[in-house]
Amino acid sequence: MLLVKDLVVSYGAVKALHGISLEVRQGEVVTLIGCNGAGKSTTLRAISGLIRARAGTVEFEGKPIHRTAPHEIVRLGIAQSPEGRGIFANMTVEENLELGAYTRSDPEAIASDREWALSLFPRLRERFRQNAGTLSGGEQQMLAIARALLTKPRLLLLDEPSLGLAPQVVQTIFKIIRDINAAGTTILLVEQNAHMALKVAHRAYVLEVGVIKMQGPAAELAASDEVRKAYLGMH
Amino acid sequence: MLEKFLQTLMDGLAVGSLYALIALGYTMVYGILKFINFAHSDIFVLGAWLSYSMAIMAGLSMQSAVPVAPWIFAALGAVTVLAAVMQAWDRAGYDRVPAAWRGRLPTPGLGGTLTIVSLWGWSSVGLAFAARMIATGAAESSAWRTVAGGVILLAAMSTCGLIGFCVERTAYKPLRKAPRLNVLITAIGVSLLLQNLGQLDWMFGTRPQGMPRLLPDVTLAQFAGSETVPPVKLHLIDVVGAGTAVVLMVALDILVFRTKLGRAMRAVSYNDRNAALMGIPVDKVISFTFVLGAALAAAAGFLYAQKYPGLGQTASATWVLLGLKAFIAAVVGGIGNIRGAMLGGLLIGSAEMFARAYQSPSVADIYVFGILIVVLLFKPTGILGTNAQEKV
Ligand SMILES: Nc1ncnc2c1ncn2[C@@H]1O[C@H](COP(=O)(O)OP(=O)(O)OP(=O)(O)O)[C@@H](O)[C@H]1O
Ligand SMILES: [Mg+2]
């Protein structure tokens, strides 16, 4: 479904990705784990078209998208819940969700998807008319995911959905990620919480300073010594 | 002295609504791009002068109608031909040249933009001609004169909108990722360019001109008054001027706060990257914002020329001062805040008129700048401004 080949991205003179390749197949949850500054968010930004690749290609459902404008990529069916949640704090929860449906025009389908998103995150329903800037961190994360879902993506990119959340909320979020996937949305999940990410994912990639170091089925990686030492804090 | 007070209040609101219309453009562009578009007040001046030119062309002054300057047709014709060529290039040319050359050749996409520009230019000229036909078809009837005036208002808004569009595309868009200071200096450059272009002989020239009145000089109502106290007069022109300004501002408020497009504008203004992730075409929204601001400034130019028919040359200090006051209105109301710009405009306009009436015209500006200083001291973000959002 998504095919990234030899992707090189740099910020000015600094190379952040040194030619990485990865694949996400229809129906999967794939996770990309790595330390701070490994280039995980950069990868997602490049897929969404927010930064241009220096070299390499990104293909979505067989079509090259690495020259496509970000708003067009959303229309093609890729949504991203960005690092830091990126909610519009100057608007209400309702307006944030409406912005998620910006590219769509069928009010009934939008309304039913909104119902579904609100049933995944009942907390958002309680806060519906509240200013999104006043939500707690966890609620903002829920809003970011719900908003991305309203674009009706076939591929959902999630950038560190568990960042800064209490353990129970992390559990909830990961359960919902599984539900979203079960409902038919393919997911590329970027995480530092390798423990949880490897539990929900089918396959995983390990990124280290702009290079893919390891890849394979999530269960296999979770069992490997290297990953256990470096990312799961076991010795 | 109630009469004097009422009269001054009405004058203040009339002038204030013009400031508000201009201030909206400053504030909208600041809200979205976080820079002060110094060329904005020149669009207002062009709006006034274009209204004058079109009124002359339509034969609405004492002189007989003058023809449209031929260079306008030449320029629009050239853009149209270029648009057709670029359309063909977009469709067929680009993919056929060897990949190695492509970096030096224009990328596809320009054709669509040029087509929009040429169609838009022709429609503006078309509107001007419509005004002329209305004016000549119904000569000497004051009602038709007013209708022609309305069409000229639309034509000026459309033309200035186009100018705003072109300025953004050519001068500001290439600097989207450049430091703010570079954009600011570019804006000053654009401002000087527009001011001085306007002074050229084949544009508006350097001589002051008188805008023909398009509205009958009617006093709608007259209150009180005696031998010693002049009556309070409600002029048609003030009502139409303030009314047009209010209608435009209400329409803008509805657009920004009640529609999908307005929501997209607010999203881009909050964070353009995240707006793009919602599928919002950020570049189009920014262009639209410029067009909207420029059209409102043009409307202000038209209304200003109706109220104060003596138009000075485009680079004259009077215009600069007017633009500055509108900018102050935007800052006082809270730059980036649309309702703040409206409030700021009315406040600055009233302050100016009250100072003129109760003290002397020469001190009016002291009050305007005084308000600015006081507001900045006590609420640096402006009356309705919230803490400035740092762009990430
Ligand atoms: N806007 C930027 N300008 C310059 N360098 C950047 C920029 N964004 C990221 N980088 C650099 O690129 C590298 C990769 O950053 P990236 O944000 O992709 O890391 P990450 O894996 O998402 O890290 P984290 O887990 O901390 O979010 C880092 O070295 C970072 O300093
Ligand atoms: Mg990151």
JSON list of N, CA, C and O in Angstrom, two decimals, chain A residues 198 201-204 206 214-228 232:
[
{"chain": "A", "resi": 198, "resn": "LEU", "atom": "N", "xyz": [5.23, -2.50, 19.98]},
{"chain": "A", "resi": 198, "resn": "LEU", "atom": "CA", "xyz": [5.50, -3.84, 19.46]},
{"chain": "A", "resi": 198, "resn": "LEU", "atom": "C", "xyz": [4.37, -4.80, 19.79]},
{"chain": "A", "resi": 198, "resn": "LEU", "atom": "O", "xyz": [4.19, -5.82, 19.13]},
{"chain": "A", "resi": 201, "resn": "ALA", "atom": "N", "xyz": [1.61, -3.85, 16.99]},
{"chain": "A", "resi": 201, "resn": "ALA", "atom": "CA", "xyz": [1.99, -3.87, 15.58]},
{"chain": "A", "resi": 201, "resn": "ALA", "atom": "C", "xyz": [2.14, -5.29, 15.06]},
{"chain": "A", "resi": 201, "resn": "ALA", "atom": "O", "xyz": [2.42, -6.22, 15.81]},
{"chain": "A", "resi": 202, "resn": "HIS", "atom": "N", "xyz": [1.92, -5.42, 13.75]},
{"chain": "A", "resi": 202, "resn": "HIS", "atom": "CA", "xyz": [2.22, -6.69, 13.09]},
{"chain": "A", "resi": 202, "resn": "HIS", "atom": "C", "xyz": [3.70, -6.76, 12.75]},
{"chain": "A", "resi": 202, "resn": "HIS", "atom": "O", "xyz": [4.36, -7.75, 12.98]},
{"chain": "A", "resi": 203, "resn": "ARG", "atom": "N", "xyz": [4.19, -5.67, 12.19]},
{"chain": "A", "resi": 203, "resn": "ARG", "atom": "CA", "xyz": [5.61, -5.63, 11.81]},
{"chain": "A", "resi": 203, "resn": "ARG", "atom": "C", "xyz": [6.22, -4.35, 12.36]},
{"chain": "A", "resi": 203, "resn": "ARG", "atom": "O", "xyz": [5.51, -3.42, 12.72]},
{"chain": "A", "resi": 204, "resn": "ALA", "atom": "N", "xyz": [7.56, -4.34, 12.40]},
{"chain": "A", "resi": 204, "resn": "ALA", "atom": "CA", "xyz": [8.22, -3.17, 12.98]},
{"chain": "A", "resi": 204, "resn": "ALA", "atom": "C", "xyz": [9.52, -2.86, 12.24]},
{"chain": "A", "resi": 204, "resn": "ALA", "atom": "O", "xyz": [10.13, -3.75, 11.63]},
{"chain": "A", "resi": 206, "resn": "VAL", "atom": "N", "xyz": [13.17, -0.58, 13.01]},
{"chain": "A", "resi": 206, "resn": "VAL", "atom": "CA", "xyz": [13.93, 0.15, 14.01]},
{"chain": "A", "resi": 206, "resn": "VAL", "atom": "C", "xyz": [14.80, 1.17, 13.27]},
{"chain": "A", "resi": 206, "resn": "VAL", "atom": "O", "xyz": [15.59, 0.81, 12.39]},
{"chain": "A", "resi": 214, "resn": "MET", "atom": "N", "xyz": [16.91, -2.44, 11.85]},
{"chain": "A", "resi": 214, "resn": "MET", "atom": "CA", "xyz": [16.32, -3.77, 11.92]},
{"chain": "A", "resi": 214, "resn": "MET", "atom": "C", "xyz": [14.90, -3.69, 11.41]},
{"chain": "A", "resi": 214, "resn": "MET", "atom": "O", "xyz": [14.28, -2.65, 11.45]},
{"chain": "A", "resi": 215, "resn": "GLN", "atom": "N", "xyz": [14.41, -4.83, 10.96]},
{"chain": "A", "resi": 215, "resn": "GLN", "atom": "CA", "xyz": [13.01, -4.89, 10.58]},
{"chain": "A", "resi": 215, "resn": "GLN", "atom": "C", "xyz": [12.51, -6.32, 10.67]},
{"chain": "A", "resi": 215, "resn": "GLN", "atom": "O", "xyz": [13.31, -7.25, 10.63]},
{"chain": "A", "resi": 216, "resn": "GLY", "atom": "N", "xyz": [11.22, -6.49, 10.79]},
{"chain": "A", "resi": 216, "resn": "GLY", "atom": "CA", "xyz": [10.68, -7.84, 10.87]},
{"chain": "A", "resi": 216, "resn": "GLY", "atom": "C", "xyz": [9.37, -7.86, 11.61]},
{"chain": "A", "resi": 216, "resn": "GLY", "atom": "O", "xyz": [8.87, -6.81, 12.03]},
{"chain": "A", "resi": 217, "resn": "PRO", "atom": "N", "xyz": [8.79, -9.05, 11.79]},
{"chain": "A", "resi": 217, "resn": "PRO", "atom": "CA", "xyz": [7.55, -9.17, 12.56]},
{"chain": "A", "resi": 217, "resn": "PRO", "atom": "C", "xyz": [7.76, -8.61, 13.96]},
{"chain": "A", "resi": 217, "resn": "PRO", "atom": "O", "xyz": [8.82, -8.80, 14.55]},
{"chain": "A", "resi": 218, "resn": "ALA", "atom": "N", "xyz": [6.75, -7.93, 14.47]},
{"chain": "A", "resi": 218, "resn": "ALA", "atom": "CA", "xyz": [6.89, -7.23, 15.75]},
{"chain": "A", "resi": 218, "resn": "ALA", "atom": "C", "xyz": [7.26, -8.18, 16.87]},
{"chain": "A", "resi": 218, "resn": "ALA", "atom": "O", "xyz": [8.13, -7.88, 17.70]},
{"chain": "A", "resi": 219, "resn": "ALA", "atom": "N", "xyz": [6.66, -9.36, 16.88]},
{"chain": "A", "resi": 219, "resn": "ALA", "atom": "CA", "xyz": [6.93, -10.31, 17.97]},
{"chain": "A", "resi": 219, "resn": "ALA", "atom": "C", "xyz": [8.39, -10.74, 17.94]},
{"chain": "A", "resi": 219, "resn": "ALA", "atom": "O", "xyz": [9.05, -10.84, 18.98]},
{"chain": "A", "resi": 220, "resn": "GLU", "atom": "N", "xyz": [8.92, -10.95, 16.73]},
{"chain": "A", "resi": 220, "resn": "GLU", "atom": "CA", "xyz": [10.31, -11.37, 16.60]},
{"chain": "A", "resi": 220, "resn": "GLU", "atom": "C", "xyz": [11.26, -10.30, 17.12]},
{"chain": "A", "resi": 220, "resn": "GLU", "atom": "O", "xyz": [12.20, -10.59, 17.85]},
{"chain": "A", "resi": 221, "resn": "LEU", "atom": "N", "xyz": [10.98, -9.04, 16.71]},
{"chain": "A", "resi": 221, "resn": "LEU", "atom": "CA", "xyz": [11.84, -7.95, 17.15]},
{"chain": "A", "resi": 221, "resn": "LEU", "atom": "C", "xyz": [11.77, -7.79, 18.67]},
{"chain": "A", "resi": 221, "resn": "LEU", "atom": "O", "xyz": [12.78, -7.57, 19.32]},
{"chain": "A", "resi": 222, "resn": "ALA", "atom": "N", "xyz": [10.57, -7.93, 19.20]},
{"chain": "A", "resi": 222, "resn": "ALA", "atom": "CA", "xyz": [10.40, -7.76, 20.65]},
{"chain": "A", "resi": 222, "resn": "ALA", "atom": "C", "xyz": [11.19, -8.81, 21.41]},
{"chain": "A", "resi": 222, "resn": "ALA", "atom": "O", "xyz": [11.61, -8.60, 22.55]},
{"chain": "A", "resi": 223, "resn": "ALA", "atom": "N", "xyz": [11.43, -9.95, 20.76]},
{"chain": "A", "resi": 223, "resn": "ALA", "atom": "CA", "xyz": [12.16, -11.02, 21.44]},
{"chain": "A", "resi": 223, "resn": "ALA", "atom": "C", "xyz": [13.66, -10.93, 21.23]},
{"chain": "A", "resi": 223, "resn": "ALA", "atom": "O", "xyz": [14.42, -11.58, 21.93]},
{"chain": "A", "resi": 224, "resn": "SER", "atom": "N", "xyz": [14.08, -10.08, 20.28]},
{"chain": "A", "resi": 224, "resn": "SER", "atom": "CA", "xyz": [15.52, -10.04, 19.98]},
{"chain": "A", "resi": 224, "resn": "SER", "atom": "C", "xyz": [16.28, -9.32, 21.07]},
{"chain": "A", "resi": 224, "resn": "SER", "atom": "O", "xyz": [15.79, -8.37, 21.69]},
{"chain": "A", "resi": 225, "resn": "ASP", "atom": "N", "xyz": [17.50, -9.77, 21.29]},
{"chain": "A", "resi": 225, "resn": "ASP", "atom": "CA", "xyz": [18.32, -9.21, 22.36]},
{"chain": "A", "resi": 225, "resn": "ASP", "atom": "C", "xyz": [18.57, -7.72, 22.18]},
{"chain": "A", "resi": 225, "resn": "ASP", "atom": "O", "xyz": [18.45, -6.94, 23.13]},
{"chain": "A", "resi": 226, "resn": "GLU", "atom": "N", "xyz": [18.92, -7.36, 20.95]},
{"chain": "A", "resi": 226, "resn": "GLU", "atom": "CA", "xyz": [19.27, -5.96, 20.69]},
{"chain": "A", "resi": 226, "resn": "GLU", "atom": "C", "xyz": [18.13, -5.02, 21.05]},
{"chain": "A", "resi": 226, "resn": "GLU", "atom": "O", "xyz": [18.33, -4.02, 21.74]},
{"chain": "A", "resi": 227, "resn": "VAL", "atom": "N", "xyz": [16.93, -5.38, 20.56]},
{"chain": "A", "resi": 227, "resn": "VAL", "atom": "CA", "xyz": [15.78, -4.52, 20.83]},
{"chain": "A", "resi": 227, "resn": "VAL", "atom": "C", "xyz": [15.46, -4.51, 22.32]},
{"chain": "A", "resi": 227, "resn": "VAL", "atom": "O", "xyz": [15.18, -3.47, 22.91]},
{"chain": "A", "resi": 228, "resn": "ARG", "atom": "N", "xyz": [15.55, -5.67, 22.93]},
{"chain": "A", "resi": 228, "resn": "ARG", "atom": "CA", "xyz": [15.25, -5.73, 24.37]},
{"chain": "A", "resi": 228, "resn": "ARG", "atom": "C", "xyz": [16.18, -4.82, 25.15]},
{"chain": "A", "resi": 228, "resn": "ARG", "atom": "O", "xyz": [15.76, -4.10, 26.06]},
{"chain": "A", "resi": 232, "resn": "LEU", "atom": "N", "xyz": [13.65, -1.74, 25.09]},
{"chain": "A", "resi": 232, "resn": "LEU", "atom": "CA", "xyz": [12.69, -2.21, 26.07]},
{"chain": "A", "resi": 232, "resn": "LEU", "atom": "C", "xyz": [13.25, -2.15, 27.48]},
{"chain": "A", "resi": 232, "resn": "LEU", "atom": "O", "xyz": [12.60, -2.54, 28.44]}
]
